[in-house]
Structure formats: C-alpha cells, structure tokens
mmCIF file of C-alpha atoms in Angstrom:
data_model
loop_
_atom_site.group_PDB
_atom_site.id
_atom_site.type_symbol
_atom_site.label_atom_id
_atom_site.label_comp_id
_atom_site.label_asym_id
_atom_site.label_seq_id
_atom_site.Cartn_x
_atom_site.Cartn_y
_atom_site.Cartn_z
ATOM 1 C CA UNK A 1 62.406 146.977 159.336
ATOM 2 C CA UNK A 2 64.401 148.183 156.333
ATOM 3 C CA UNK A 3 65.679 145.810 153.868
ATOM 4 C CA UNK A 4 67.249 145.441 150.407
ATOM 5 C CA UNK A 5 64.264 143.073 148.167
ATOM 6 C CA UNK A 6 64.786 142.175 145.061
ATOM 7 C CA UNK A 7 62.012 141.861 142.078
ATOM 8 C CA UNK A 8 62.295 139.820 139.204
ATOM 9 C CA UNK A 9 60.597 140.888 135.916
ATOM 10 C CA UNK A 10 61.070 139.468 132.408
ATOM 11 C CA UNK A 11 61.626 141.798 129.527
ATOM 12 C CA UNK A 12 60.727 142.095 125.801
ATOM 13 C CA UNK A 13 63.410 144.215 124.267
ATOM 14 C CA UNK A 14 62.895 145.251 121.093
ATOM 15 C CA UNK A 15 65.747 144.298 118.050
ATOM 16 C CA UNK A 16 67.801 147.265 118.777
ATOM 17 C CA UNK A 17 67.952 147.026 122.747
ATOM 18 C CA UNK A 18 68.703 143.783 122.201
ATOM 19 C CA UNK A 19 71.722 144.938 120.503
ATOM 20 C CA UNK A 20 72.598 147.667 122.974
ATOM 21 C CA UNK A 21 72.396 145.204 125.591
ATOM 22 C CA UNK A 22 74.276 142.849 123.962
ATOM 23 C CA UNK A 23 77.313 145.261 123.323
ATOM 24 C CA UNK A 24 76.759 146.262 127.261
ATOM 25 C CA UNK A 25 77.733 143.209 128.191
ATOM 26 C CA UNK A 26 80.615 142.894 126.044
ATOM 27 C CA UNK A 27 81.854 146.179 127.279
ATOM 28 C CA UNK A 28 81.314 145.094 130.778
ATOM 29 C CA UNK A 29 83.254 141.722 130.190
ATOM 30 C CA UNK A 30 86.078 143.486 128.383
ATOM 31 C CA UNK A 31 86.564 145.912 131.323
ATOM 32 C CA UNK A 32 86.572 143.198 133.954
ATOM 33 C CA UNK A 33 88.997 140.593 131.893
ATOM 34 C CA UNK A 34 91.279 144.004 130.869
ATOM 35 C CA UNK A 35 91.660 144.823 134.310
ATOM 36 C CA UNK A 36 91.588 141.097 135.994
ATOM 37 C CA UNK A 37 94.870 140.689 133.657
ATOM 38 C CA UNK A 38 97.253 143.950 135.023
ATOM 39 C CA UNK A 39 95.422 143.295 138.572
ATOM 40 C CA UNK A 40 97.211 139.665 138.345
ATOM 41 C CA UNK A 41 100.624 140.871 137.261
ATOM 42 C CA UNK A 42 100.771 142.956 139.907
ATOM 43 C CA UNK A 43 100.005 140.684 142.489
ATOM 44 C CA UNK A 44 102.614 138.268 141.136
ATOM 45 C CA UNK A 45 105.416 140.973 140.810
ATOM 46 C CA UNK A 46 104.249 142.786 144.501
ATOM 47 C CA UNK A 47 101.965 140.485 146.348
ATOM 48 C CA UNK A 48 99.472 142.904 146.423
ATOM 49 C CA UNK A 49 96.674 144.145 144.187
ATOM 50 C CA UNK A 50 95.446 147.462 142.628
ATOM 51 C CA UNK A 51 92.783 149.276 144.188
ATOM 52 C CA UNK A 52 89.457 150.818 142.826
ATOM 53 C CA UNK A 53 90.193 154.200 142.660
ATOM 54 C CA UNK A 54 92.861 153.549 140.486
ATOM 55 C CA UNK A 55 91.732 151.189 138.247
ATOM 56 C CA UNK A 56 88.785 153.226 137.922
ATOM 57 C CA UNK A 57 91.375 156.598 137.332
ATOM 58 C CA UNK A 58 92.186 154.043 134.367
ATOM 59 C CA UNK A 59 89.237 153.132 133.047
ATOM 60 C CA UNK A 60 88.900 156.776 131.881
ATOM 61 C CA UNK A 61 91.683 156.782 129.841
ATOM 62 C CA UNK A 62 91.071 153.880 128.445
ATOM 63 C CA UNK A 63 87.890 155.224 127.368
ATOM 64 C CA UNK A 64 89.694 157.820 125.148
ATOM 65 C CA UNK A 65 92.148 154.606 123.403
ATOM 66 C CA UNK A 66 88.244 152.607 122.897
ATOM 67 C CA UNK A 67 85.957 155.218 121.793
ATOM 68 C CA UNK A 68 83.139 152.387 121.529
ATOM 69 C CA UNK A 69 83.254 152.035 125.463
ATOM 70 C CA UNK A 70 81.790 155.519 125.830
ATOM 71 C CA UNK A 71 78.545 154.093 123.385
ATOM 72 C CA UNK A 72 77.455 151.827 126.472
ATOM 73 C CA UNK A 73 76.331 153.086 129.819
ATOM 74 C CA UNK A 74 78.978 153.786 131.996
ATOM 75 C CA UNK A 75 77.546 152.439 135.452
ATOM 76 C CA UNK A 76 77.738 149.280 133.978
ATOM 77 C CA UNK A 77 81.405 149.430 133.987
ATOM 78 C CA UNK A 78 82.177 150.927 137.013
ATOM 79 C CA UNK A 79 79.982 148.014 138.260
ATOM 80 C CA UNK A 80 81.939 145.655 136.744
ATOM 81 C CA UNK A 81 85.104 147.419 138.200
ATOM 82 C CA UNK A 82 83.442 147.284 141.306
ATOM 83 C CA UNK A 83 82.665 143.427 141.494
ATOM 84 C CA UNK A 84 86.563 142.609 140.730
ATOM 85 C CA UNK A 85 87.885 144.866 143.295
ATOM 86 C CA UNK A 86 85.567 142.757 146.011
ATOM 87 C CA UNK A 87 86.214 139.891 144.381
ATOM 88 C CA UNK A 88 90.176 140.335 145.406
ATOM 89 C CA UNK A 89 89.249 141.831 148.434
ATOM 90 C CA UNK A 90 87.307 138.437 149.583
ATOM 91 C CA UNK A 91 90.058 136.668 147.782
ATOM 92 C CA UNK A 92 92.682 138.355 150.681
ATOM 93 C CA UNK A 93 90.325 137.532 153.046
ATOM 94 C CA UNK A 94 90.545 133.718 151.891
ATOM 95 C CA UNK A 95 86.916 133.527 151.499
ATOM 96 C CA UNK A 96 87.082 132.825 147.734
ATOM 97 C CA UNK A 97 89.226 131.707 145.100
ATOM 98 C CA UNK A 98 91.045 134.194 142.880
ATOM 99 C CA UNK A 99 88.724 135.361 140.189
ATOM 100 C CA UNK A 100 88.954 133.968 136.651
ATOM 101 C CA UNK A 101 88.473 135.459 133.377
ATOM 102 C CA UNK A 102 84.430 136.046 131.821
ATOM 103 C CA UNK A 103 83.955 134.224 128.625
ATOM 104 C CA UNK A 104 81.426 134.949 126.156
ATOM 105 C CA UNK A 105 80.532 131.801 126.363
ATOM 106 C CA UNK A 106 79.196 131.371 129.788
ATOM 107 C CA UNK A 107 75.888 130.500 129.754
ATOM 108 C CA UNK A 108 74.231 133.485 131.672
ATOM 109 C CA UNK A 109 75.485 136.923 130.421
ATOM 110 C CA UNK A 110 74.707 139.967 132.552
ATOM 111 C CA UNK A 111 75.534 143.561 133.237
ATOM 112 C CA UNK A 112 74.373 145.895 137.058
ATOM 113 C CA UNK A 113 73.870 149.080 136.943
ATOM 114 C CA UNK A 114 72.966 151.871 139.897
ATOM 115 C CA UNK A 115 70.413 154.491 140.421
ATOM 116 C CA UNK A 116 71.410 157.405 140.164
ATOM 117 C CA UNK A 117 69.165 160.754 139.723
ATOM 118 C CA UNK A 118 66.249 158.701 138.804
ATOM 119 C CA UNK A 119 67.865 157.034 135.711
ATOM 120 C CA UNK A 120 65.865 153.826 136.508
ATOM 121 C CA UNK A 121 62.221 153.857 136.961
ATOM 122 C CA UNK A 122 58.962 151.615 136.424
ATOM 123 C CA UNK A 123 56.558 153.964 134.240
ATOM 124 C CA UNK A 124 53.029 151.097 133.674
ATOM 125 C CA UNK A 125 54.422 147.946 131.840
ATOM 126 C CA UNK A 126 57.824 149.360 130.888
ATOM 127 C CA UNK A 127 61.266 150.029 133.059
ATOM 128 C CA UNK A 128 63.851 152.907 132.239
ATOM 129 C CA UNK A 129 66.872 151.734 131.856
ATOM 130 C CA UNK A 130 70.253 153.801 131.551
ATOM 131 C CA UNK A 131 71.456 154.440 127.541
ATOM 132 C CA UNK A 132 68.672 151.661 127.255
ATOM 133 C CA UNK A 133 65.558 153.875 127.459
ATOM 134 C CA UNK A 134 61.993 152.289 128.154
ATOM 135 C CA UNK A 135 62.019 148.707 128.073
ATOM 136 C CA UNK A 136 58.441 146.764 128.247
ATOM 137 C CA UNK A 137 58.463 143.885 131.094
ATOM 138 C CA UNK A 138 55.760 141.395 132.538
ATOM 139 C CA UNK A 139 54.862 143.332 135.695
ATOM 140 C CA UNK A 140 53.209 140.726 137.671
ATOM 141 C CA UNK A 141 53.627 142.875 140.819
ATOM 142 C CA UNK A 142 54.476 146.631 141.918
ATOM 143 C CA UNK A 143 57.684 147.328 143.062
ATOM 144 C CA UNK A 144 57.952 148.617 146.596
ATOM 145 C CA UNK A 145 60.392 150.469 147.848
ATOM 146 C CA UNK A 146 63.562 152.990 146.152
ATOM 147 C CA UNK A 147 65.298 151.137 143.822
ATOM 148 C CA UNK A 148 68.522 150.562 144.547
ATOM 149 C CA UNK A 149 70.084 148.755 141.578
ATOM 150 C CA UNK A 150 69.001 146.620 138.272
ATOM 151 C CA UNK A 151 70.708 143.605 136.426
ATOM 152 C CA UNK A 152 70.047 143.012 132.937
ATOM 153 C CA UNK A 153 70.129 139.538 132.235
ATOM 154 C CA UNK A 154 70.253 137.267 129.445
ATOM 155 C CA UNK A 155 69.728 133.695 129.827
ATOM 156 C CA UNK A 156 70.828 130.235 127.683
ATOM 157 C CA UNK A 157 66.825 130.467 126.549
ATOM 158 C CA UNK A 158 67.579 133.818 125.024
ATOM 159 C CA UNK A 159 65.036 135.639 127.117
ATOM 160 C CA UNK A 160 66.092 138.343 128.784
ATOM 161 C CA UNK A 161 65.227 139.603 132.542
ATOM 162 C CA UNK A 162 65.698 142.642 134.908
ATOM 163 C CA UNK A 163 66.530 142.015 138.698
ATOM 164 C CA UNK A 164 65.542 145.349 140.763
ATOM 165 C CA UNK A 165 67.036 145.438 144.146
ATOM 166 C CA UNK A 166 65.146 147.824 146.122
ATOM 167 C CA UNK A 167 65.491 149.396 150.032
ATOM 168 C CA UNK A 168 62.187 148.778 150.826
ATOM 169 C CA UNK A 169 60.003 148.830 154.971
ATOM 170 C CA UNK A 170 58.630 145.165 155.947
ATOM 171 C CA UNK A 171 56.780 144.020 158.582
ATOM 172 C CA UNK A 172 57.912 140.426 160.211
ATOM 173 C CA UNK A 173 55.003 137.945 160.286
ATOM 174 C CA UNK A 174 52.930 137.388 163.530
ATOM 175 C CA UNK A 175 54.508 134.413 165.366
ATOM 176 C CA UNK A 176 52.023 131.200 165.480
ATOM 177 C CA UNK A 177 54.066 130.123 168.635
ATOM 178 C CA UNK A 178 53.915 126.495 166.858
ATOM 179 C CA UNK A 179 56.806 124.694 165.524
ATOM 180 C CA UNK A 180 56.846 121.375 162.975
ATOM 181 C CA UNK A 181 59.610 119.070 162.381
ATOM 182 C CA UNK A 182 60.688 117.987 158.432
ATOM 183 C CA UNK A 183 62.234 115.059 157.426
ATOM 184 C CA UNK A 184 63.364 115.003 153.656
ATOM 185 C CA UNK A 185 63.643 112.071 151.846
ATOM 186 C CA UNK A 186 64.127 109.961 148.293
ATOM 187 C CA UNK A 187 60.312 108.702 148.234
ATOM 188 C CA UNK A 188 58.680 111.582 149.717
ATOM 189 C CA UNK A 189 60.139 115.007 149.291
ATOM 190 C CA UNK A 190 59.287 115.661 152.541
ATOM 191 C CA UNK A 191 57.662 114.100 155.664
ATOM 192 C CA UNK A 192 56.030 116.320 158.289
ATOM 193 C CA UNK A 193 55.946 115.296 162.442
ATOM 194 C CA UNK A 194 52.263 116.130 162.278
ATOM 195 C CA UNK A 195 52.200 113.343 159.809
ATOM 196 C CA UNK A 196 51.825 115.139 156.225
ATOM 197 C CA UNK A 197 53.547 113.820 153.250
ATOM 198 C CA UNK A 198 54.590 115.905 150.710
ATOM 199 C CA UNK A 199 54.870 113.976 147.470
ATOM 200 C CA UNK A 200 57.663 114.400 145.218
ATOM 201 C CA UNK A 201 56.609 116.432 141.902
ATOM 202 C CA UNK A 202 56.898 114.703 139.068
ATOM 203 C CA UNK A 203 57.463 117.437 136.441
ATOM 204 C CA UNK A 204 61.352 116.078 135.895
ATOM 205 C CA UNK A 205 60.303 112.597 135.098
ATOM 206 C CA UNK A 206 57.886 113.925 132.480
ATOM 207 C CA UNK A 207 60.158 116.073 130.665
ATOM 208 C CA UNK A 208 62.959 113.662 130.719
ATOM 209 C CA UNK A 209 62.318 111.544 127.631
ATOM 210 C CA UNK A 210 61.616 115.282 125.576
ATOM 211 C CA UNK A 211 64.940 116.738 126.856
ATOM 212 C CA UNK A 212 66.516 113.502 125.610
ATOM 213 C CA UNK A 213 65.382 113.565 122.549
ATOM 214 C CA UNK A 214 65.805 116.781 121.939
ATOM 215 C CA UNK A 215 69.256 116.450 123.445
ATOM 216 C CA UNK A 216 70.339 113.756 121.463
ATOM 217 C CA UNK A 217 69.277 116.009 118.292
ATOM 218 C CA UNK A 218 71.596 118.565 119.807
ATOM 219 C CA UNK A 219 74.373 116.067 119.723
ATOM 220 C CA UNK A 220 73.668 115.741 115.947
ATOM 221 C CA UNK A 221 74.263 119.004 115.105
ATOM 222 C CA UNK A 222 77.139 119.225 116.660
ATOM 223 C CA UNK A 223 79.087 116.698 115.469
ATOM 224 C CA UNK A 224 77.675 117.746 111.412
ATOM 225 C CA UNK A 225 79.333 121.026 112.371
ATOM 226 C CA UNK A 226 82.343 119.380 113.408
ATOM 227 C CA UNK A 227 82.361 117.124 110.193
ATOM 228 C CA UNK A 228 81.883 120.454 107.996
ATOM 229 C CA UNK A 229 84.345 122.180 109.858
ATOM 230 C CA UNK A 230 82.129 124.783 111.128
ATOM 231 C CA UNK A 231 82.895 126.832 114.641
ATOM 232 C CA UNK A 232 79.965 125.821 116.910
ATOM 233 C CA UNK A 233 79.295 129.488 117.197
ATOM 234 C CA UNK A 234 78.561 129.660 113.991
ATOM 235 C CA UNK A 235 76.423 126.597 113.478
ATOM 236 C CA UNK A 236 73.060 128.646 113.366
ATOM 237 C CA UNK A 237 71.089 125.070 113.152
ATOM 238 C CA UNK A 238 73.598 124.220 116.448
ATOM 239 C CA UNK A 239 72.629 127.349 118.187
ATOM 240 C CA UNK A 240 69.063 127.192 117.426
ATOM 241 C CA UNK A 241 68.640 123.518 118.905
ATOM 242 C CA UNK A 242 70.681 124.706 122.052
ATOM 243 C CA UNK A 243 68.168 127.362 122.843
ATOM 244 C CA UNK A 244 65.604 124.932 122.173
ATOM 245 C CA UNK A 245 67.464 122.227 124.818
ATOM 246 C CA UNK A 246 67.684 125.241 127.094
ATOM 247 C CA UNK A 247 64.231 126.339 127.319
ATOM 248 C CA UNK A 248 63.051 122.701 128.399
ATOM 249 C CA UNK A 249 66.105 123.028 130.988
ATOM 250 C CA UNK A 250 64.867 126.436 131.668
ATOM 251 C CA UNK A 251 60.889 125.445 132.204
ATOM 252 C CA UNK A 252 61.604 122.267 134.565
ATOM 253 C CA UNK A 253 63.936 124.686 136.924
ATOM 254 C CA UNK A 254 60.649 127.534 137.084
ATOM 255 C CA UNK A 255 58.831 124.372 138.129
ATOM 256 C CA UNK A 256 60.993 123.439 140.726
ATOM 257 C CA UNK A 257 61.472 126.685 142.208
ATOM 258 C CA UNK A 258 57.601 127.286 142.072
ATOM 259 C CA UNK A 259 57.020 124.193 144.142
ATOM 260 C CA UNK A 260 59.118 125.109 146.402
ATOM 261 C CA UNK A 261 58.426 128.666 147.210
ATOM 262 C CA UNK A 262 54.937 127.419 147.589
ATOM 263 C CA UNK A 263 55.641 124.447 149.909
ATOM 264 C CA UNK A 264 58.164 126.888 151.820
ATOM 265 C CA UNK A 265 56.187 129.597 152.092
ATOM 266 C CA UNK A 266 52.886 127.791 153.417
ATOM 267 C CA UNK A 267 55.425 126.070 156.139
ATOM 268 C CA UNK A 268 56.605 129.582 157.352
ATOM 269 C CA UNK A 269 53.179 131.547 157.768
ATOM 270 C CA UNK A 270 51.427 128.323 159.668
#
C-alpha cells in the first residue's frame, strides 16, 4: 500500500545556513503577505480571487523589481504561492477562514520546498538541501521511500528541523482479532476494560516550578526593556531568556508526545 510518510530529523546548520535559511523564510513570508494583500483587493472589488498561474506569472516579475528574491531558492516561493492559493480555495469551499497575514513574529518560522531532479537527498549524516547545500542532521533512522518534499523549520528553541515527506510501500499490521475498551480520565490517564491503569506521567508537574521561575525572570526582562525604552526585539538579554523559557516548553511537549506514541503504539500492535 503506497503512502505519503513523513520523517522528522533535527539539523545543525552551520552560521551561514543559518543565515540562508533565515532570509528563505523571509522571502517566503514576503511573497505570501505581497500576494495575500492584491489577492484581498480583488476579492473585495470582484468577489472572486486570483488564481495560481497568475500570481505565479507575477512572481517573476517581481523577481526582476527585488533582485534579493532570486538569492533564495525559488521552490520555496512557489510553495508559498502554492499554500495561499489552497488556502482561498478551502476558504470558497467554507472549510476555513480567510487567511491572515505571516508575521515574523510567529513563533514557528518555516519554508517547503519540492524535489525536483534529485535536488534533495540524504548522503550519511547530512541532507541536500536546495541553494542550502549539505546540511548535517541526527539520523536516528533511514528514510524509506522517494522523497517527496522537505520543510525547514525553525522553532521558539532556536533549533532547527527538516520534515521529509516521502511516497513510500507499507505493509498493514496482522490483525490480533482482539479489541480493548479505554476510558480516559483526570486521575488515571487512562483505564483499560482488561483492567490496566495507565498512570498519568508526571514530567509537567516536575518542570512546573523551573518554568515558573524561569518565567517569572522572563517577565523581568521585559518590563526593564520597557522601562529603557528598548523594542523587545532588540532586548538581546529578553530574547535570550525567551529561548531559554522555550526550550523547557519545548522538552515537556517531546515528553508528552513520547509517552504517547509509546502507549499508542503498544495499544495498536496487541
């Protein structure tokens, strides 16, 4: 059975890729809020939108008036192109709300790009990237399957991580012809009908008097850079203690989500 799987991978870019990624995803923003704004106008002079094809007839010549566009790989903003046309088009469909403008100050910053003549490929402990070149990563696993697509992401932490989407052959699991009823609840994360308890993980409780502390220095900071006038952006002590904050936010989510893959995972092979 043929399937589109996605692998996650962190990366270790070096100072400059950092860079280049970080102007990606400016250029990818710009494109998308650029076009979001005339695709708006028209739909409140016509009732209708643009379509692809011409915005991305466009986004050439706009190329030519921003010469610094052509510096970043230009997948990327077709992508970005792409996800605002089918944003509108599920936005027609009424199975959205309109799309709003990306800030640069959204917590998560990404950019997608495509595969296209084999301009993405794992090569040992490093991924090629378009305009990016070889980037190392954690490969915990091999990656099955042709790659379809990768997003380069960014998070509040400042780490950065790759999402591969591949189109990859699986085989379903062999049916255990049982079946087990779950009851979640406030005490116990979960009760089974065979009469297993699964206890709730603690890991939240134990980080919450460290993410208050730490939050409460956060809080500091930014009301000094208020009293000094400073931009928060700008408040380097600020922005350091918010990756800080974000990192403890960051490690009691992996926790989570490994607890639960586990405890999900065991339910559905047995």
């Amino acid at each position: 059975m043929l399937i589109n799987k996605a692998y996650k991978f962190r990366l270790y870019p070096t100072k400059e890729q950092e860079i280049f990624i970080a102007k990606t995803i400016g250029c990818s923003r710009f494109v998308f809020n650029r076009f979001l704004g005339q695709w708006n106008d028209t739909y409140q002079e016509t009732g209708k939108g643009l379509t692809y094809n011409a915005c991305s007839a466009e986004l050439t010549q706009l190329k030519k008036e921003f010469i610094w566009l052509k510096e970043v790989d230009s997948i990327a903003l077709q992508s970005s192109l792409k996800n605002l046309a089918d944003s509108f088009t599920r936005f027609f469909k009424k199975q959205n709300k309109a799309p709003r403008f990306k800030s640069k100050k959204n917590q998560v910053q990404s950019y997608t790009t495509k595969e296209t003549n084999h301009n993405i490929a794992i090569v040992d402990n490093k991924i090629k990237l378009p305009k990016l070149g070889y980037v190392r990563l954690a490969k915990s696993r091999e990656v099955e399957g042709r790659i379809l697509s990768a997003t380069v992401r960014r998070n509040p932490s400042g780490k950065f991580f790759v999402s591969i989407v591949v189109k990859t052959d699986v085989q379903p699991l062999k049916k255990t012809e049982s079946s087990i009823g779950i009851d979640l609840g406030i005490k116990d994360f979960a009760v089974l009908s065979d009469g297993r308890k699964i206890d709730n993980n603690k890991f939240t409780c134990k980080m919450e008097k460290r993410l208050k502390r730490e939050q409460r220095k956060l809080s500091r900071r930014a009301l000094n850079a208020k009293n000094n006038g400073m931009n928060l952006l700008d408040a380097k002590n600020y922005q350091k203690q918010k990756r800080r904050v974000a990192r403890l936010h960051e490690r009691v989510m992996n926790q989570r989500d490994d607890f639960l893959h586990k405890l999900s995972t065991d339910i559905i092979k047995n």
